């Protein structure tokens, strides 16, 4: 059997291929027959470039149906798809291209000339472009070719995608996801959430992360269903299209923003059978307010780039607010103590899981396996949780130093490394502060070096913006005398967060936490 994920989806496509697969915000529709045709043409283009099974295809493009077809065409050809956030500036791209060594980079037309030297430097053999309307040199090349009919034969363990996640070391790591990893999670989610051919998913997430690319699109593809593809999340766009949708997925910020609109009510959500939230904690007050306004109980689930989804509240049965539900079918999940011993329900510990959805390791980092996995093959998530007696997991914190802002992960170390290099800064600490909209707000504390003149936070922020994607750049930067440290010399971020919170509440008499505090927004 061909384990190629595309082939597995194809077996589920509706027999009536004229049924809609995707409709863009413009109203243009692509049927399943057109999905086959488009991906066949792009696959022909990829083959004509000489790309071979296992080659990486990096894509830094805007969201569009053609961007999705590019991903599916890579699957068809047995290539490894590497999606990149368009917000990454050149400095961040440099790392990904050097590390992943893609054979092809597909970029936005407007950034092509700027990226040519970078692509040359990293020996990327081909550079094509694709714009938000699906036009560009990739489309031109694909349109001139006849569509391929076949799908490359793949083993289940062959890599299908490479997604970078940053880490506590500050150095991003490429999670290699195989056809088996993605296929097993797609099937399990389709069943758990009851996706059927007549479902219509309203898709407002980005296409460069697990949530928008895999969780959302794979459920649709695995069920032969349809989706309405918004170019980005915006409240008006979502409220306009919700009456045509049956399922909606989002990060908690989507729900917070929808609740701010008076148009969100029972009538606006009548056709929807399921609202799903994930990527960051859904606050109980958001869950309750949404229920009150619409009658819907949002289903919260939990996952990671490295493994797709691992737990979910149920479709039928109790959705427990504040929990991320029970392990999904086929996923073994345990909460362990510091020695790796499984803990009983009610005890807090580190969350680990194992299953066909779990990746086998990071790109070019085989030495990390012993650190990332237990001896019996459980992946160490870095999340802390507690199981209740019904088998529902509640996440209570993280071992890893991570901020989740609007559903996007920011590893403080990455920002601190850049701040520490800034002339005049002796050291820094980056923390997440509670934020009504984003969940957590990236906040920096910097200590000036002894010889430094006055630090100018807006200039520091402006410089960071040239080196980091905007969502990672601190929304606030405070100049402080010193950072609180424990006996081991480690910065006590919990103390910093407490002090910053007291200052924000106006409860503290002094600034955060030393001599002076300045914020920039
Ligand atoms: C944009 N900005 C942000 C964020 N997004 N700042 C902090 N946090 C963010 N998440 C900044 C931009 O840099 C810009 O800054 C300004 O906000 C406006 O940008 P814009 O693009 O207009 O923002 P937006 O449209 O309001 O975007 C917010 C958003 C978006 C809709 C919440 O970030 C989003 O779609 N988030 C979803 C992320 C996602 O899919 N996560 C799943 C990861 P400036 O003005 O200074 O330039 S997968 C995952 O986590 C696991 C596997 C899982 O379980 O799903
Ligand atoms: P990523 O690195 O983008 O794959 O993000 C994975 C991390 O997001 C997990 O390790 C969790 O810390 C967090 N996460 C995902 N879903 C949830 C959720 N429902 N509640 C709380 N945290 C979540």
Coordinates of C-alpha atoms and ligand atoms in Angstrom, one line a residue:
X1 CA 0.0 0.0 0.0
X2 CA 1.2 3.5 -0.8
X3 CA 1.5 5.3 2.6
X4 CA 1.7 8.7 0.8
X5 CA -0.7 11.0 2.8
X6 CA -2.0 12.5 -0.4
X7 CA -3.0 9.1 -1.6
X8 CA -4.8 8.4 1.6
X9 CA -6.7 11.6 1.3
X10 CA -7.5 10.9 -2.3
X11 CA -9.2 7.6 -1.3
X12 CA -11.6 9.8 0.8
X13 CA -12.3 12.4 -1.9
X14 CA -16.0 12.5 -2.8
X15 CA -16.8 10.2 -5.8
X16 CA -18.6 13.3 -7.2
X17 CA -15.4 15.2 -7.9
X18 CA -17.4 18.3 -8.8
X19 CA -18.1 18.9 -5.1
X20 CA -16.4 22.0 -3.7
X21 CA -13.2 21.6 -1.8
X22 CA -12.3 25.2 -1.1
X23 CA -13.9 28.6 -1.6
X24 CA -11.7 31.7 -1.3
X25 CA -12.9 34.9 0.3
X26 CA -13.4 36.3 -3.3
X27 CA -16.0 33.6 -3.9
X28 CA -13.9 31.6 -6.4
X29 CA -14.3 27.9 -5.8
X30 CA -12.1 24.9 -6.5
X31 CA -13.8 21.5 -6.7
X32 CA -12.1 18.2 -5.8
X33 CA -11.5 17.7 -9.5
X34 CA -9.7 21.0 -9.6
X35 CA -7.8 20.2 -6.5
X36 CA -6.5 17.1 -8.3
X37 CA -5.7 19.1 -11.5
X38 CA -4.0 22.0 -9.7
X39 CA -1.9 19.8 -7.5
X40 CA -1.0 17.6 -10.5
X41 CA 0.2 20.6 -12.4
X42 CA 2.3 22.0 -9.5
X43 CA 3.7 18.4 -9.0
X44 CA 4.7 18.4 -12.7
X45 CA 6.4 21.8 -12.2
X46 CA 8.3 20.4 -9.1
X47 CA 9.3 17.4 -11.1
X48 CA 10.5 19.5 -14.0
X49 CA 12.8 21.3 -11.6
X50 CA 14.5 18.0 -10.9
X51 CA 13.3 17.8 -7.3
X52 CA 13.6 14.3 -5.8
X53 CA 11.9 12.5 -3.0
X54 CA 13.0 13.8 0.3
X55 CA 14.0 17.2 -1.1
X56 CA 12.8 20.2 1.0
X57 CA 10.5 22.8 -0.5
X58 CA 10.4 26.0 1.6
X59 CA 7.4 28.3 1.2
X60 CA 7.2 31.8 2.6
X61 CA 3.9 32.8 0.9
X62 CA 0.6 34.5 1.8
X63 CA -2.4 32.3 2.5
X64 CA -4.3 31.3 -0.6
X65 CA -5.9 28.1 -2.0
X66 CA -2.8 27.8 -4.3
X67 CA -0.5 27.9 -1.3
X68 CA -2.5 24.9 0.0
X69 CA -2.2 23.2 -3.4
X70 CA 1.6 23.7 -3.2
X71 CA 1.7 21.8 0.1
X72 CA -0.5 19.0 -1.4
X73 CA 1.7 18.9 -4.5
X74 CA 4.8 18.4 -2.4
X75 CA 3.0 15.5 -0.7
X76 CA 2.2 14.0 -4.1
X77 CA 5.8 14.1 -5.1
X78 CA 7.2 12.8 -1.9
X79 CA 8.9 16.2 -1.1
X80 CA 9.2 17.6 2.3
X81 CA 7.1 20.8 2.8
X82 CA 8.6 23.6 5.0
X83 CA 6.1 26.4 5.6
X84 CA 7.5 29.7 6.9
X85 CA 5.7 32.6 8.5
X86 CA 5.8 35.6 6.1
X87 CA 6.5 37.7 9.1
X88 CA 10.1 36.2 9.4
X89 CA 12.6 38.8 8.3
X90 CA 15.7 37.9 6.3
X91 CA 17.8 37.3 9.5
X92 CA 15.4 34.5 10.6
X93 CA 15.1 33.1 7.1
X94 CA 18.8 32.8 6.8
X95 CA 18.8 30.3 9.6
X96 CA 16.0 28.2 8.2
X97 CA 17.5 28.0 4.7
X98 CA 21.0 27.2 6.0
X99 CA 19.6 24.5 8.3
X100 CA 17.0 22.9 6.1
X101 CA 18.9 23.2 2.8
X102 CA 15.8 23.4 0.6
X103 CA 16.0 22.7 -3.1
X104 CA 13.3 25.2 -3.9
X105 CA 12.1 28.3 -2.1
X106 CA 8.7 29.7 -3.1
X107 CA 8.4 33.3 -1.9
X108 CA 6.2 36.3 -2.4
X109 CA 6.9 38.3 -5.6
X110 CA 7.7 41.4 -3.7
X111 CA 10.4 39.7 -1.7
X112 CA 12.1 37.8 -4.5
X113 CA 14.8 40.2 -5.4
X114 CA 15.8 40.7 -1.8
X115 CA 15.9 36.9 -1.3
X116 CA 18.0 36.1 -4.3
X117 CA 21.4 36.6 -2.6
X118 CA 20.2 34.6 0.4
X119 CA 19.0 31.7 -1.8
X120 CA 22.3 31.8 -3.7
X121 CA 24.3 31.8 -0.5
X122 CA 22.5 28.7 0.7
X123 CA 22.6 27.0 -2.7
X124 CA 18.8 26.9 -3.0
X125 CA 18.7 25.6 -6.6
X126 CA 15.3 27.2 -7.6
X127 CA 13.4 30.3 -6.5
X128 CA 9.8 30.8 -7.6
X129 CA 7.1 33.1 -6.4
X130 CA 3.4 33.1 -5.6
X131 CA 1.2 36.0 -4.6
X132 CA -1.9 36.2 -2.4
X133 CA -4.1 35.8 -5.5
X134 CA -2.3 32.6 -6.4
X135 CA -0.4 34.2 -9.3
X136 CA 3.3 34.3 -9.9
X137 CA 6.1 32.3 -11.5
X138 CA 5.1 29.1 -9.8
X139 CA 1.6 29.4 -11.2
X140 CA 2.9 30.3 -14.6
X141 CA 5.2 27.3 -14.8
X142 CA 2.5 25.0 -13.4
X143 CA -0.2 26.2 -15.8
X144 CA 2.0 25.5 -18.8
X145 CA 2.3 21.8 -17.9
X146 CA 0.0 18.8 -18.1
X147 CA -1.1 17.6 -14.7
X148 CA 0.6 14.5 -13.3
X149 CA -1.8 11.7 -12.6
X150 CA 0.3 9.7 -10.2
X151 CA 1.4 10.0 -6.6
X152 CA 4.9 9.1 -5.5
X153 CA 5.1 5.9 -3.6
X154 CA 6.1 6.6 0.0
X155 CA 6.8 4.6 3.1
X156 CA 4.9 5.6 6.2
X157 CA 8.1 6.8 7.9
X158 CA 9.1 9.0 5.0
X159 CA 9.2 12.7 5.9
X160 CA 6.3 14.8 4.7
X161 CA 6.9 18.1 6.4
X162 CA 9.5 20.0 8.4
X163 CA 8.1 22.6 10.8
X164 CA 10.4 24.7 12.9
X165 CA 9.7 25.3 16.5
X166 CA 12.0 27.4 18.6
X167 CA 13.4 26.1 21.8
X168 CA 14.7 26.9 25.2
X169 CA 18.2 27.1 23.7
X170 CA 17.1 29.9 21.4
X171 CA 18.0 27.8 18.3
X172 CA 15.0 26.7 16.3
X173 CA 14.6 23.0 15.7
X174 CA 13.0 21.4 12.7
X175 CA 10.4 18.8 13.7
X176 CA 10.3 16.2 11.0
X177 CA 6.7 14.9 10.5
X178 CA 6.2 11.7 8.6
X179 CA 3.4 10.6 6.3
X180 CA 2.3 8.2 9.1
X181 CA 2.4 10.9 11.8
X182 CA 0.1 13.2 9.8
X183 CA -2.2 10.5 8.4
X184 CA -2.8 8.9 11.8
X185 CA -3.7 12.3 13.4
X186 CA -5.9 13.3 10.5
X187 CA -7.9 10.1 10.8
X188 CA -8.2 10.3 14.6
X189 CA -9.3 13.9 14.5
X190 CA -11.8 13.3 11.7
X191 CA -13.5 10.7 13.9
X192 CA -13.2 12.4 17.2
X193 CA -14.8 15.6 15.8
X194 CA -17.2 13.8 13.5
X195 CA -16.1 15.4 10.3
X196 CA -18.4 14.3 7.4
X197 CA -18.6 15.1 3.7
X198 CA -21.3 17.8 4.2
X199 CA -19.2 19.7 6.7
X200 CA -18.0 23.2 5.8
X201 CA -15.0 24.5 7.8
X202 CA -14.5 28.2 8.1
X203 CA -10.7 28.5 8.0
X204 CA -9.2 31.7 9.4
X205 CA -5.9 30.4 10.7
X206 CA -2.5 30.8 9.1
X207 CA -1.3 28.0 6.8
X208 CA 2.2 27.8 8.2
X209 CA 1.6 26.1 11.5
X210 CA 0.2 22.7 12.6
X211 CA -3.1 24.2 13.6
X212 CA -4.1 25.8 10.3
X213 CA -2.2 23.5 7.9
X214 CA -2.7 20.1 9.4
X215 CA -5.4 20.1 12.0
X216 CA -7.9 22.2 10.0
X217 CA -7.1 21.2 6.4
X218 CA -6.5 17.5 7.1
X219 CA -9.9 17.1 8.8
X220 CA -11.5 18.5 5.7
X221 CA -9.4 16.4 3.3
X222 CA -9.9 13.2 5.3
X223 CA -13.7 13.6 5.2
X224 CA -14.0 14.9 1.7
X225 CA -15.6 18.0 3.1
X226 CA -15.4 21.7 2.1
X227 CA -13.8 24.8 3.5
X228 CA -14.2 28.5 3.3
X229 CA -10.7 30.0 3.3
X230 CA -10.2 33.5 4.7
X231 CA -6.8 35.1 4.0
X232 CA -6.4 35.9 7.6
X233 CA -8.5 36.1 10.8
X234 CA -10.7 39.2 11.0
X235 CA -13.9 39.4 13.0
X236 CA -16.1 40.9 10.2
X237 CA -14.9 38.2 7.7
X238 CA -15.6 35.4 10.2
X239 CA -19.1 36.8 11.1
X240 CA -19.9 37.2 7.4
X241 CA -19.1 33.6 6.6
X242 CA -20.1 31.8 9.8
X243 CA -23.7 31.3 8.6
X244 CA -22.4 29.1 5.8
X245 CA -20.1 27.1 8.0
X246 CA -20.6 24.0 10.2
X247 CA -17.2 24.0 12.0
X248 CA -14.9 26.8 13.2
X249 CA -11.4 26.4 14.6
X250 CA -9.3 29.1 16.3
X251 CA -6.8 30.1 18.9
X252 CA -8.3 31.7 22.1
X253 CA -7.6 35.2 20.7
X254 CA -10.0 34.6 17.9
X255 CA -12.8 33.9 20.4
X256 CA -11.8 36.9 22.6
X257 CA -12.1 39.1 19.5
X258 CA -15.3 37.6 18.3
X259 CA -16.9 38.2 21.7
X260 CA -16.1 41.9 21.4
X261 CA -18.4 42.2 18.4
X262 CA -22.1 42.7 19.1
X263 CA -22.9 40.6 16.0
X264 CA -21.8 37.4 17.7
X265 CA -25.0 35.7 18.9
X266 CA -27.1 32.6 18.5
X267 CA -28.4 33.6 15.1
X268 CA -24.9 34.2 13.7
X269 CA -23.7 30.8 14.9
X270 CA -26.9 28.7 14.2
X271 CA -25.4 26.6 11.3
X272 CA -22.2 25.8 13.3
X273 CA -22.2 22.4 14.9
X274 CA -18.7 22.7 16.5
X275 CA -16.3 25.4 17.7
X276 CA -12.8 24.2 18.5
X277 CA -10.0 26.0 20.4
X278 CA -6.4 25.2 20.9
X279 CA -2.7 26.3 20.7
X280 CA -3.0 28.3 23.9
X281 CA -5.1 28.1 27.1
X282 CA -8.8 29.0 26.6
X283 CA -9.7 31.1 29.7
X284 CA -12.9 29.9 31.5
X285 CA -14.4 33.3 31.2
X286 CA -14.0 33.2 27.4
X287 CA -15.6 29.7 27.4
X288 CA -18.5 30.9 29.6
X289 CA -19.1 34.2 27.7
X290 CA -19.1 32.4 24.4
X291 CA -21.6 29.9 25.8
X292 CA -23.8 32.6 27.1
X293 CA -23.8 34.6 23.8
X294 CA -24.1 31.7 21.4
X295 CA -25.3 28.6 23.2
X296 CA -22.1 26.8 22.1
X297 CA -19.6 25.1 24.4
X298 CA -16.2 25.5 22.8
X299 CA -14.3 22.2 22.5
X300 CA -10.8 22.7 23.7
X301 CA -8.0 20.4 22.6
X302 CA -4.2 20.2 23.1
X303 CA -1.3 19.4 20.8
X304 CA 2.2 20.3 19.7
X305 CA 4.0 20.7 16.4
X306 CA 6.1 17.6 17.2
X307 CA 3.0 15.4 17.5
X308 CA -0.1 17.0 16.2
X309 CA -3.1 16.7 18.6
X310 CA -2.8 14.5 21.7
X311 CA -5.9 15.3 23.8
X312 CA -9.4 16.6 23.1
X313 CA -12.6 17.3 24.9
X314 CA -15.3 15.1 23.5
X315 CA -17.8 15.8 20.7
X316 CA -20.5 14.0 22.7
X317 CA -20.3 14.1 26.5
X318 CA -18.9 16.5 29.0
X319 CA -16.6 19.3 27.7
X320 CA -14.9 20.3 30.9
X321 CA -13.9 23.9 30.9
X322 CA -10.3 24.5 31.9
X323 CA -9.3 21.0 30.8
X324 CA -7.9 20.0 27.4
X325 CA -9.8 16.7 27.5
X326 CA -8.7 13.1 27.3
X327 CA -6.0 11.4 25.2
X328 CA -7.1 10.9 21.6
X329 CA -7.4 7.3 20.3
X330 CA -4.0 5.7 19.8
X331 CA -2.2 8.2 22.0
X332 CA -0.7 7.0 25.3
X333 CA -0.3 9.9 27.7
X334 CA 1.1 10.0 31.1
X335 CA 2.0 12.5 33.8
X336 CA 5.3 11.7 35.4
X337 CA 7.4 12.8 38.4
X338 CA 11.0 14.1 38.2
X339 CA 12.3 10.5 37.9
X340 CA 9.9 9.6 35.1
X341 CA 7.5 7.5 37.2
X342 CA 3.9 7.7 36.2
X343 CA 1.7 9.6 38.7
X344 CA -1.8 8.9 39.7
X345 CA -4.8 11.2 38.9
X346 CA -4.7 14.3 41.0
X347 CA -0.9 14.6 41.0
X348 CA 0.8 17.3 39.0
X349 CA 3.8 16.4 36.8
X350 CA 5.4 16.5 33.4
X351 CA 3.2 15.4 30.4
X352 CA 4.6 12.8 28.1
X353 CA 3.1 11.0 25.2
X354 CA 3.7 8.3 22.6
X355 CA 1.8 7.2 19.5
X356 CA 1.8 7.0 15.7
X357 CA 1.3 10.8 15.6
X358 CA 4.6 11.5 17.5
X359 CA 7.5 12.6 15.4
X360 CA 10.7 10.6 15.5
X361 CA 13.1 13.5 16.1
X362 CA 14.4 16.9 15.0
X363 CA 16.1 17.6 11.7
X364 CA 19.8 16.9 11.9
X365 CA 19.7 16.6 15.7
X366 CA 19.9 12.8 16.4
X367 CA 21.8 13.5 19.5
X368 CA 18.8 15.2 21.1
X369 CA 16.7 12.0 21.1
X370 CA 17.9 10.8 24.5
X371 CA 16.9 14.2 26.0
X372 CA 13.6 14.6 24.2
X373 CA 12.3 11.0 24.7
X374 CA 12.1 8.7 27.6
X375 CA 13.8 5.3 27.4
X376 CA 10.5 3.7 26.5
X377 CA 9.8 6.1 23.7
X378 CA 7.5 8.8 25.3
X379 CA 8.1 12.3 24.1
X380 CA 8.7 14.9 26.8
X381 CA 6.3 17.7 26.0
X382 CA 7.7 20.3 28.5
X383 CA 4.1 20.9 29.7
X384 CA 3.0 20.3 33.2
X385 CA -0.4 18.8 33.8
X386 CA -2.7 16.9 36.1
X387 CA -5.2 14.2 35.2
X388 CA -8.6 14.0 36.9
X389 CA -10.3 10.8 37.8
X390 CA -12.3 10.9 34.5
X391 CA -9.0 10.9 32.5
X392 CA -9.3 14.6 31.5
X393 CA -6.0 16.5 31.5
X394 CA -5.6 20.0 32.8
X395 CA -2.4 21.9 31.8
X396 CA -1.1 23.8 34.8
X397 CA 2.1 25.3 33.5
X398 CA 5.2 24.6 31.5
X399 CA 8.7 23.4 32.3
X400 CA 9.9 25.0 29.2
X401 CA 10.4 28.8 29.2
X402 CA 7.8 29.7 26.6
X403 CA 5.4 32.5 25.9
X404 CA 2.3 32.0 23.8
X405 CA 1.1 35.2 22.3
X406 CA -2.1 35.1 20.2
X407 CA -1.4 31.4 19.7
X408 CA 2.1 32.0 18.5
X409 CA 5.1 30.7 20.4
X410 CA 7.8 33.0 21.5
X411 CA 10.9 31.5 23.2
X412 CA 12.3 34.2 25.6
X413 CA 15.8 32.9 25.0
X414 CA 15.7 33.9 21.3
X415 CA 14.8 37.5 22.2
X416 CA 17.1 37.6 25.2
X417 CA 20.1 36.6 23.0
X418 CA 19.5 39.5 20.7
X419 CA 18.9 42.0 23.5
X420 CA 22.1 40.8 25.3
X421 CA 24.1 41.6 22.1
X422 CA 22.7 45.2 22.1
X423 CA 25.3 47.7 23.0
X424 CA 24.6 49.2 26.4
X425 CA 22.6 46.2 27.7
X426 CA 24.3 44.0 30.2
X427 CA 21.6 41.4 30.5
X428 CA 17.9 40.9 29.9
X429 CA 15.0 38.7 30.8
X430 CA 11.9 38.2 28.6
X431 CA 8.6 37.2 30.3
X432 CA 5.0 36.8 29.3
X433 CA 2.5 39.1 31.1
X434 CA -1.2 38.3 31.1
X435 CA -3.0 40.1 28.2
X436 CA -6.7 40.2 27.6
X437 CA -6.4 39.9 23.8
X438 CA -3.2 37.8 23.2
X439 CA -3.3 35.7 26.4
X440 CA 0.3 36.6 27.1
X441 CA 2.2 39.8 26.1
X442 CA 5.9 39.6 25.4
X443 CA 7.6 41.9 27.9
X444 CA 11.4 42.6 28.3
X445 CA 13.4 43.7 31.3
X446 CA 16.9 45.0 30.5
X447 CA 19.7 45.9 32.8
X448 CA 22.0 48.6 31.3
X449 CA 25.8 47.9 31.3
X450 CA 27.8 50.0 33.7
X451 CA 29.3 52.2 31.0
X452 CA 26.1 52.6 29.1
X453 CA 24.5 56.0 28.6
X454 CA 20.7 56.3 28.8
X455 CA 19.0 53.4 27.0
X456 CA 16.2 54.4 24.6
X457 CA 13.6 51.6 24.6
X458 CA 11.8 52.7 21.4
X459 CA 15.2 52.4 19.5
X460 CA 15.8 49.0 21.0
X461 CA 12.4 47.8 19.9
X462 CA 12.8 49.3 16.4
X463 CA 16.1 47.4 16.0
X464 CA 14.6 44.2 17.2
X465 CA 11.9 44.5 14.6
X466 CA 14.5 44.2 11.8
X467 CA 15.8 40.9 13.3
X468 CA 12.7 39.2 14.5
X469 CA 9.1 38.5 13.4
X470 CA 6.9 41.2 14.8
X471 CA 5.0 38.9 17.2
X472 CA 8.2 38.1 19.0
X473 CA 9.2 41.7 19.6
X474 CA 8.4 42.8 23.1
X475 CA 5.3 45.0 23.4
X476 CA 6.9 46.6 26.5
X477 CA 10.5 47.1 27.5
X478 CA 11.5 48.1 31.0
X479 CA 14.9 49.3 32.0
X480 CA 15.7 47.9 35.5
X481 CA 18.7 47.9 37.9
X482 CA 19.0 44.2 38.3
X483 CA 17.3 40.9 37.7
X484 CA 16.3 38.8 40.7
X485 CA 18.3 35.5 40.8
X486 CA 18.2 32.4 42.9
X487 CA 21.1 30.8 44.7
X488 CA 22.1 29.0 41.5
X489 CA 22.3 32.4 39.7
X490 CA 19.2 31.6 37.6
X491 CA 16.9 34.5 36.8
X492 CA 13.7 34.2 38.8
X493 CA 11.1 34.9 36.1
X494 CA 8.2 34.2 38.4
X495 CA 9.4 37.1 40.7
X496 CA 9.8 39.4 37.7
X497 CA 6.3 38.5 36.6
X498 CA 4.9 39.2 40.0
X499 CA 6.7 42.5 40.4
X500 CA 5.7 43.6 36.9
X501 CA 2.1 42.6 37.7
X502 CA 2.1 44.7 40.9
X503 CA 3.4 47.7 39.0
X504 CA 0.8 47.2 36.3
X505 CA -1.9 47.1 39.1
X506 CA -0.4 50.2 40.6
X507 CA 0.0 48.3 43.8
X508 CA 3.8 48.7 44.0
X509 CA 5.4 51.8 45.3
X510 CA 8.5 51.4 43.2
X511 CA 9.2 50.6 39.6
X512 CA 9.9 47.2 38.1
X513 CA 12.0 45.9 39.9
X514 CA 14.8 48.4 40.5
X515 CA 15.5 52.0 39.8
X516 CA 13.5 52.8 36.8
X517 CA 10.8 51.5 34.6
X518 CA 9.8 52.5 31.1
X519 CA 7.4 50.9 28.8
X520 CA 6.9 51.3 25.1
X521 CA 3.8 50.2 23.3
Ligands
LIG1 C1 0.5 39.7 15.0 N1 1.2 40.5 15.9 C2 1.3 39.9 17.1 C3 0.7 38.6 16.9 N2 0.2 38.5 15.6 N3 1.8 40.2 18.2 C4 1.8 39.4 19.2 N4 1.2 38.1 19.1 C5 0.6 37.7 18.0 N5 0.1 36.5 17.9 C6 1.7 41.8 15.7 C7 2.3 42.1 14.3 O1 3.7 41.8 14.4 C8 2.0 43.5 14.1 O2 3.0 44.3 14.9 C9 0.7 43.7 14.7 O3 0.6 42.7 15.7 C10 -0.5 43.6 13.8 O4 -0.2 42.5 12.9 P1 -1.5 41.7 12.3 O5 -0.9 40.6 11.4 O6 -2.4 42.7 11.7 O7 -2.1 41.0 13.5 P2 -3.4 40.3 13.7 O8 -4.1 40.1 12.3 O9 -4.2 41.0 14.7 O10 -3.0 38.9 14.2 C11 -3.3 38.4 15.5 C12 -3.8 37.0 15.3 C13 -2.7 36.1 14.6 C14 -5.0 37.0 14.5 C15 -4.1 36.5 16.7 O11 -1.4 36.2 15.3 C16 -3.0 34.7 14.4 O12 -3.7 34.3 13.4 N6 -2.7 33.8 15.3 C17 -2.8 32.4 15.2 C18 -1.5 31.7 15.4 C19 -1.6 30.2 15.1 O13 -2.1 29.7 14.1 N7 -1.1 29.4 16.1 C20 -1.1 28.0 16.0 C21 0.4 27.4 16.2 P3 3.6 45.7 14.4 O14 2.4 46.5 14.2 O15 4.4 46.1 15.5 O16 4.3 45.3 13.1 S1 0.3 25.7 16.1 C22 0.3 25.3 17.8 O17 0.5 26.1 18.6 C23 0.1 23.9 18.3 C24 0.6 22.8 17.5 C25 -1.4 23.7 18.5 O18 -1.8 23.2 19.5 O19 -2.2 24.2 17.7
LIG2 P1 3.9 24.6 19.3 O1 5.3 24.7 19.8 O2 3.5 25.7 18.4 O3 3.7 23.3 18.8 O4 3.0 24.8 20.6 C1 2.8 23.7 21.4 C2 2.5 24.2 22.8 O5 1.3 25.0 22.8 C3 2.2 23.0 23.8 O6 3.4 22.4 24.3 C4 1.4 23.8 24.9 O7 2.3 24.4 25.8 C5 0.6 24.8 24.1 N1 -0.8 24.4 23.8 C6 -1.3 23.9 22.8 N2 -2.7 23.7 23.0 C7 -2.9 24.2 24.2 C8 -4.1 24.3 25.0 N3 -5.3 23.9 24.6 N4 -4.0 24.9 26.2 C9 -2.8 25.3 26.7 N5 -1.6 25.2 26.0 C10 -1.7 24.7 24.8

